[in-house]
Short mmCIF file of C-alpha atoms and ligand atoms in Angstrom, two decimals:
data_model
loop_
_atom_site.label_atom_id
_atom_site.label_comp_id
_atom_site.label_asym_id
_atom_site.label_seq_id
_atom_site.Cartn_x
_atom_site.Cartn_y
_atom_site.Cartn_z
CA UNK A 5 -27.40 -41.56 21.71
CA UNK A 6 -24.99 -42.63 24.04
CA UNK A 7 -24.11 -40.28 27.39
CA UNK A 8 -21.64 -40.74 29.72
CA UNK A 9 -22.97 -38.32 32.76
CA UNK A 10 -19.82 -37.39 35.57
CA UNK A 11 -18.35 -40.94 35.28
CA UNK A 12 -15.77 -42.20 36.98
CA UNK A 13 -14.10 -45.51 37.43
CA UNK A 14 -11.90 -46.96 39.95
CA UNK A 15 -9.55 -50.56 39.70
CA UNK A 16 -8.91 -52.00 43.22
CA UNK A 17 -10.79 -51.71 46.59
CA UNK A 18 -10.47 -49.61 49.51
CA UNK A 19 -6.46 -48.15 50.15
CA UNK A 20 -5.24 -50.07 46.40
CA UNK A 21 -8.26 -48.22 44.72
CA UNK A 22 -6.91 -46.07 42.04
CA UNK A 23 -9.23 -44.07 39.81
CA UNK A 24 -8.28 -44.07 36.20
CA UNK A 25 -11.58 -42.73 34.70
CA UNK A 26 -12.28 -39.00 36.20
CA UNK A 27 -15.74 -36.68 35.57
CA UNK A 28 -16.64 -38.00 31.99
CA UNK A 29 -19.25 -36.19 30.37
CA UNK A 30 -20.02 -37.05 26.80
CA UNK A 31 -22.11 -37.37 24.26
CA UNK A 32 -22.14 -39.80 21.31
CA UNK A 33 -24.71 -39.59 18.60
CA UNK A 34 -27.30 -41.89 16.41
CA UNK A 35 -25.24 -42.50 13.15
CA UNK A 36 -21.94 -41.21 14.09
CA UNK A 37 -18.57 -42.78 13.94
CA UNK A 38 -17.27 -41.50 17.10
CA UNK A 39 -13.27 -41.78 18.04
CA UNK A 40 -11.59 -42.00 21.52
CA UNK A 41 -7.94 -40.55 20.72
CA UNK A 42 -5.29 -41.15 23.48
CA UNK A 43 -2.40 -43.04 24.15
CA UNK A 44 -1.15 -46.09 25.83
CA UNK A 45 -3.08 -46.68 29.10
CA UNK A 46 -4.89 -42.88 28.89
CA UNK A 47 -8.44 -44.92 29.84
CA UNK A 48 -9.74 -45.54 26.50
CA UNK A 49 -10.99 -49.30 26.75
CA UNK A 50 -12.43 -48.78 30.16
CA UNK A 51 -14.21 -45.68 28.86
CA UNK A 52 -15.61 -47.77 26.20
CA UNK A 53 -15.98 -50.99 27.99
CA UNK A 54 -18.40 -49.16 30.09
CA UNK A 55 -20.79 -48.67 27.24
CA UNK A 56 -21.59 -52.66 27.31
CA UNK A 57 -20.55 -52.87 31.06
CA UNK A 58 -17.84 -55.01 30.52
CA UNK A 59 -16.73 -52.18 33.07
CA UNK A 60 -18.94 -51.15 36.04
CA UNK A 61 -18.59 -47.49 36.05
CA UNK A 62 -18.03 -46.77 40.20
CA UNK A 63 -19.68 -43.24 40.26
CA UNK A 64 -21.35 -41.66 37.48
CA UNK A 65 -24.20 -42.98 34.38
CA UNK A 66 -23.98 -44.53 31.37
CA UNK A 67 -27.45 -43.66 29.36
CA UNK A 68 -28.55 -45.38 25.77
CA UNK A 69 -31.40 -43.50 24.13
CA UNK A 70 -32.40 -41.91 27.65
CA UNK A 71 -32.04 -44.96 29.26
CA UNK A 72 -29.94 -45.35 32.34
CA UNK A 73 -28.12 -48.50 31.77
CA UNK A 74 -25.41 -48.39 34.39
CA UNK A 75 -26.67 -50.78 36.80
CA UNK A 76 -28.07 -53.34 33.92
CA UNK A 77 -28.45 -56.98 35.27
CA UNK A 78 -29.84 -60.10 34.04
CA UNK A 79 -31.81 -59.87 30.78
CA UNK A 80 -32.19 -56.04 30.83
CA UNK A 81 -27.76 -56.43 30.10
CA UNK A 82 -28.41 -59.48 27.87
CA UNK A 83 -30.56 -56.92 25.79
CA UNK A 84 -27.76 -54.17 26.17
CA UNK A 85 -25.14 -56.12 25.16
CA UNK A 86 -26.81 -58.00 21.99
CA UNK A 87 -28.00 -54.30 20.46
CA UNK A 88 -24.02 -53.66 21.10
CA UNK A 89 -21.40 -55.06 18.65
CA UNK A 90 -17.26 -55.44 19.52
CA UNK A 91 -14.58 -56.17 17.75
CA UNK A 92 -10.52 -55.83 18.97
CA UNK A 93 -7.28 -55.95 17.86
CA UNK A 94 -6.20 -59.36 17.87
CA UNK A 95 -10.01 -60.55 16.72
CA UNK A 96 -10.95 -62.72 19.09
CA UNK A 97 -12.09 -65.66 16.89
CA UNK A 98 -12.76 -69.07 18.42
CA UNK A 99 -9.68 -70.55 16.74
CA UNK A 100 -11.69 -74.33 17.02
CA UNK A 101 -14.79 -73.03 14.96
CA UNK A 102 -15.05 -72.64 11.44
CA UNK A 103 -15.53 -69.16 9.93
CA UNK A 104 -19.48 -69.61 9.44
CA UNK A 105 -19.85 -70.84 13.04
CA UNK A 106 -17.76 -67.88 14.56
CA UNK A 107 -20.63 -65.63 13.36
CA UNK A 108 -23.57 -68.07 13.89
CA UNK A 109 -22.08 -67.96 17.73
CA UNK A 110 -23.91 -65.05 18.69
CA UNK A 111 -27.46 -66.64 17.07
CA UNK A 112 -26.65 -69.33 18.75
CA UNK A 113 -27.10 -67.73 22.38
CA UNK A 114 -29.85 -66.54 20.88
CA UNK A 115 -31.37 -69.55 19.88
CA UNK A 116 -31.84 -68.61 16.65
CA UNK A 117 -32.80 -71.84 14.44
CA UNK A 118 -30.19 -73.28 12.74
CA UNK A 119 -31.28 -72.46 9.35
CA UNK A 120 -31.93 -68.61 9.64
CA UNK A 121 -28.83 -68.81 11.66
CA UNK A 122 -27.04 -70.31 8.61
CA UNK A 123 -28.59 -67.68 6.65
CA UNK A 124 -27.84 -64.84 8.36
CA UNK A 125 -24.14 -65.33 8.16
CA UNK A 126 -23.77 -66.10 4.62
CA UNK A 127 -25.48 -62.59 4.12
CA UNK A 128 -22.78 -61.31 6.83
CA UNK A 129 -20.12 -63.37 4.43
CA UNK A 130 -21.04 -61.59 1.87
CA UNK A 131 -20.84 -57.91 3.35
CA UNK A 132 -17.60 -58.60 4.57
CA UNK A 133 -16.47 -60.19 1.09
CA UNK A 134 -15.74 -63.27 2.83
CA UNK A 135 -18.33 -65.99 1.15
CA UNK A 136 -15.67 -68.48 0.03
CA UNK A 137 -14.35 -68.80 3.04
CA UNK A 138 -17.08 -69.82 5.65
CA UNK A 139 -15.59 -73.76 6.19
CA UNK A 140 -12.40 -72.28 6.76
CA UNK A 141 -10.65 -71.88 10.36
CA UNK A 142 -9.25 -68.60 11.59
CA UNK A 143 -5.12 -70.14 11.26
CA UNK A 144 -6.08 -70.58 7.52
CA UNK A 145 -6.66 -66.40 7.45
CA UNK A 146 -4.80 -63.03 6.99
CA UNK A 147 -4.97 -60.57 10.06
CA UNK A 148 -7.46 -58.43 7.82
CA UNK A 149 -9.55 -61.78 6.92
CA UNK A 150 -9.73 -62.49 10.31
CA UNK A 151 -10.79 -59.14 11.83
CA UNK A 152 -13.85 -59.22 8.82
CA UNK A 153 -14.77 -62.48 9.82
CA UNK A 154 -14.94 -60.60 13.78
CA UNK A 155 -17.32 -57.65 12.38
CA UNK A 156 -19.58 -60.15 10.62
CA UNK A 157 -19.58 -61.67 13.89
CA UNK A 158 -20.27 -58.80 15.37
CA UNK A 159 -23.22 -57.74 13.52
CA UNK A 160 -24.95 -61.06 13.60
CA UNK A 161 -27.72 -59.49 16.17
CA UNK A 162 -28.14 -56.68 14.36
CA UNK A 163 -26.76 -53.81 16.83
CA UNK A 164 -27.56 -50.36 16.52
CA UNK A 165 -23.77 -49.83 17.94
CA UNK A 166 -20.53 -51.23 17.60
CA UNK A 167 -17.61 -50.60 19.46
CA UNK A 168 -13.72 -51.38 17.80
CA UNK A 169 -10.75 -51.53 19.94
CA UNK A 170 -7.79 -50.81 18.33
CA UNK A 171 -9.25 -52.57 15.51
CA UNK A 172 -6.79 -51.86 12.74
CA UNK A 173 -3.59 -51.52 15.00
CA UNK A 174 -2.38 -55.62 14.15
CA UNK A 175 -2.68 -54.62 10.11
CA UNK A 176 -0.80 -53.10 7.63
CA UNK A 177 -1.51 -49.34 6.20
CA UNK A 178 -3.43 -50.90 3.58
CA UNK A 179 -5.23 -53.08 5.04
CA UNK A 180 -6.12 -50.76 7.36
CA UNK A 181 -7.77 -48.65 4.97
CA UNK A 182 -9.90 -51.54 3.61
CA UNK A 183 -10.89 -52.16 6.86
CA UNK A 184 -11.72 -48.61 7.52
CA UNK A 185 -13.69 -48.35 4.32
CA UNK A 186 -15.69 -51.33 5.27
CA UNK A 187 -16.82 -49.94 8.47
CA UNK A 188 -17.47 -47.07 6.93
CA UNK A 189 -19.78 -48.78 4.86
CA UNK A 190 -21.35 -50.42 8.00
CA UNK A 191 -22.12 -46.94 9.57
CA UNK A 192 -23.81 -45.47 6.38
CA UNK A 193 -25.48 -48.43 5.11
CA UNK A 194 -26.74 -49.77 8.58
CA UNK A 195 -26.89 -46.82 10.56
CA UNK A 196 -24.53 -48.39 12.81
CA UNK A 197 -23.28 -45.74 15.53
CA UNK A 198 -19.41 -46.47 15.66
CA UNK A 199 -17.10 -45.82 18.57
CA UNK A 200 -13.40 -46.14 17.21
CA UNK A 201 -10.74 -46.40 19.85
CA UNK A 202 -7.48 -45.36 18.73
CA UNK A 203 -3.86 -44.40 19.57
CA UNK A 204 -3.91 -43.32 15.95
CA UNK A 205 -3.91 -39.47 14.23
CA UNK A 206 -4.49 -41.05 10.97
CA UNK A 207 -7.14 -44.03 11.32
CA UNK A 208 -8.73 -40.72 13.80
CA UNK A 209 -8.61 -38.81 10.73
CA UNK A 210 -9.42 -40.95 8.17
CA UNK A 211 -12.77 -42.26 9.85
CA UNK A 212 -14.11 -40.10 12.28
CA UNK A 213 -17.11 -37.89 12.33
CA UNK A 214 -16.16 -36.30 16.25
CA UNK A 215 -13.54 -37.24 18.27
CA UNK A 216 -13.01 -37.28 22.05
CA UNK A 217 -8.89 -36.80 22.74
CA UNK A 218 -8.35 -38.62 26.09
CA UNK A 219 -5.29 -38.03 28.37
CA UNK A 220 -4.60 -39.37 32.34
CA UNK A 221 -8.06 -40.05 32.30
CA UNK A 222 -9.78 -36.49 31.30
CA UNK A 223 -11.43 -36.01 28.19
CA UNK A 224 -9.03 -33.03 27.16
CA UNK A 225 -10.59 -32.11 24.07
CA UNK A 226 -13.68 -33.15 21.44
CA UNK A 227 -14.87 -31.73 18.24
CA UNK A 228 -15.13 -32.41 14.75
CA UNK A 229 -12.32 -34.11 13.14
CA UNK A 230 -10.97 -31.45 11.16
CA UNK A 231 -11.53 -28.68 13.67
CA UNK A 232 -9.63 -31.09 15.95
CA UNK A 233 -6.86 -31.45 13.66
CA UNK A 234 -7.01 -27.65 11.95
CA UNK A 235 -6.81 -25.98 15.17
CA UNK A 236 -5.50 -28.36 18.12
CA UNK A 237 -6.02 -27.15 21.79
CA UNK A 238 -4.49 -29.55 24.03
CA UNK A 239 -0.79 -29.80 24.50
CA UNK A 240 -0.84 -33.63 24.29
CA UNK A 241 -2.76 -33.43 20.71
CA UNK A 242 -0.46 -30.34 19.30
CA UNK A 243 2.35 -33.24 20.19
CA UNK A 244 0.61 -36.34 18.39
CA UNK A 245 0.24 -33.98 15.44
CA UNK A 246 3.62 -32.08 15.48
CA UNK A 247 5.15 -35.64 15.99
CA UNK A 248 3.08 -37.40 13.46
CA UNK A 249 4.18 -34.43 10.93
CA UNK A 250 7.98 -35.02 11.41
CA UNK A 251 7.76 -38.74 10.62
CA UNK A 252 6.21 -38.13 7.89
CA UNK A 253 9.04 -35.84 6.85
CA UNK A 254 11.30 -38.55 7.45
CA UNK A 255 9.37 -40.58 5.22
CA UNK A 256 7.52 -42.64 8.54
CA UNK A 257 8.07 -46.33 8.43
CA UNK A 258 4.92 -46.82 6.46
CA UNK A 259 3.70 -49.12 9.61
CA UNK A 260 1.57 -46.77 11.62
CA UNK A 261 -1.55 -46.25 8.85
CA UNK A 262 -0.27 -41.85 8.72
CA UNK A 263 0.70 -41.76 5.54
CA UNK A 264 -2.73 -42.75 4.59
CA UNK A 265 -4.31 -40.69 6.50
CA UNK A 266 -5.26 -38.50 3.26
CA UNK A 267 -5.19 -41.34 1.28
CA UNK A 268 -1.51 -40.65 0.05
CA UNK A 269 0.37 -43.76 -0.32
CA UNK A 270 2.36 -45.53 2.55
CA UNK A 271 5.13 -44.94 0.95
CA UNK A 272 4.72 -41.00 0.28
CA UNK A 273 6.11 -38.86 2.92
CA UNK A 274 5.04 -35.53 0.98
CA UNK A 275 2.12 -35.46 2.62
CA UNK A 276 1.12 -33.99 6.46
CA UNK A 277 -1.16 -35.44 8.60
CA UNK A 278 -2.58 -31.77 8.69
N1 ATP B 19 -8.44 -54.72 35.04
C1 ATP B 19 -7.64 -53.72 35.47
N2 ATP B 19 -7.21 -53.66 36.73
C2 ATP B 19 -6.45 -52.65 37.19
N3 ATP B 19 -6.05 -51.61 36.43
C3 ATP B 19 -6.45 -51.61 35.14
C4 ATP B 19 -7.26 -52.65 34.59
N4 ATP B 19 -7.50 -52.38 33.29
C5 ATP B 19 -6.86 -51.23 33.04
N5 ATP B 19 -6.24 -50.76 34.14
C6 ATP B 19 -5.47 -49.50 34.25
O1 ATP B 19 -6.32 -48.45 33.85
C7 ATP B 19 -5.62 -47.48 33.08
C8 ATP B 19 -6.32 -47.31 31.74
O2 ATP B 19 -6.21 -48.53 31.01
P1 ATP B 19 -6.91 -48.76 29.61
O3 ATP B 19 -6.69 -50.18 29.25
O4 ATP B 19 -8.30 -48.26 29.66
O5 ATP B 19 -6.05 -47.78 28.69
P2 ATP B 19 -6.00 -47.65 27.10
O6 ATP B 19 -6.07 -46.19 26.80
O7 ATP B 19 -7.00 -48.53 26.48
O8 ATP B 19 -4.52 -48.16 26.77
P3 ATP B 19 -3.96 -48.98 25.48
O9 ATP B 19 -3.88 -47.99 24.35
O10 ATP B 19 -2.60 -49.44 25.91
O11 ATP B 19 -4.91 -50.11 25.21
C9 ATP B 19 -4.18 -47.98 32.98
O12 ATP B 19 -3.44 -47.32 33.96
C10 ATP B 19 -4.30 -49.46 33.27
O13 ATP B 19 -3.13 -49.93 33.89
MG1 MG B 20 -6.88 -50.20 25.27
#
């Protein structure tokens, strides 16, 4: 379980302090694949950044499993941050290391010996569907190849929780769904709890146990998915959804992943996002 408990985080010091993170309470359980909805700048990667205190939270905890983790130093955040996988838009791949040593990185730090390490990431190859490519470099890749190669990565110490930025907002509709699918696959098959930030109704939709809608910094609304979509409360969610429903009337530009958010094709505009 992960619990954020009244936080609140500030950029800047003193008079340029601004707080962009105000009284978050939430909870996010074992085995979930939880999303943080919200637009452009609404908080949502310094909300989640201060799960693996990439972000210090300045008032306010962060608890794992009934642990208070918000003031983690040294190898107590070493620990934290190698039970917690991350993966981001543009991938984040060391563009001068082969695909095979991008996910024997983290094993690496970890001193893991070179032959388990090996190991270990032809298994992760092969979850991802990636095993002819390990001697490959990231350039040689498709978006989508490239953001499998960062979860394989990303699982390579085995967390119990993996965070995705905008994961699927560089790729196509369908190669967002294959993405989608594979964490998916990731959550069920690994009990990996999943927090999914996106600006997205339809990734939202399509993957989401819960979702927390996030506006200016307030958590305005969170429920289950369909609830969430079936019977909107906030003004700024009734918007997405209303707006997400005319482009689709239009016939969208088959870019943003909504026309699959059902699984219709990208193509189909008969379908509503509701
Ligand atoms: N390092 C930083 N220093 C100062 N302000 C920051 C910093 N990082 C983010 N902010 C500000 O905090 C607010 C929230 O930013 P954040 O990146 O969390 O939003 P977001 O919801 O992830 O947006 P996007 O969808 O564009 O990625 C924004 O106003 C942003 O300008
Ligand atoms: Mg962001």
């Amino acid at each position: 379980m992960i619990q954020f408990d009244h936080l609140h985080k500030s950029y800047g010091e003193g008079p340029d302090a601004h707080e962009v993170l105000h009284d978050i309470n939430l909870d996010i359980r074992d085995g979930e694949v939880f999303g943080i909805l919200g637009s452009s700048g609404a908080g949502k990667s310094t909300l989640v950044r201060c799960i693996n205190l990439l972000e210090r939270p300045t008032k306010g905890r962060v608890l794992i499993d009934g642990n208070d983790v918000t003031n983690a130093t040294g190898a107590e955040l070493a620990r934290l941050r190698s039970s917690i996988g991350m993966i981001f838009q543009d991938f984040n791949l060391f563009q001068q290391r082969t695909v095979l040593r991008n996910i024997t990185f983290p094993l690496e730090l970890h001193h893991v010996p070179a032959a388990q390490r090996k190991a270990r990431a032809e298994r992760l190859l092969d979850l991802v569907g990636l095993s002819d490519y390990a001697d490959r470099y990231p350039s040689q890749l498709s978006g989508g190849q490239q953001q499998r190669v960062a979860i394989a990565r990303a699982l390579a110490n085995n967390p119990s929780i993996m965070l995705c930025d905008e994961a699927t907002s560089a790729l196509d509709s369908t190669t967002t769904v294959q993405i989608l699918d594979l964490l998916r696959r990731i959550n069920r098959d690994m009990n990996v709890t999943m927090v999914v930030i996106t600006h997205s109704l339809a990734v939202a939709r399509n993957i989401c146990d819960r979702i927390a809608m996030i506006d200016g910094g307030r958590i305005v609304e969170e429920g289950e998915t369909e609830t969430l979509f079936d019977n909107p409360k906030s003004d700024i969610l009734k918007a997405l959804i209303a707006s997400a429903n005319a482009q689709n009337h239009r016939g969208g530009d088959g870019h943003d992943a909504a026309n699959a958010a059902d699984g219709s094709a990208a193509t189909d505009g008969s379908k509503e996002v509701r």
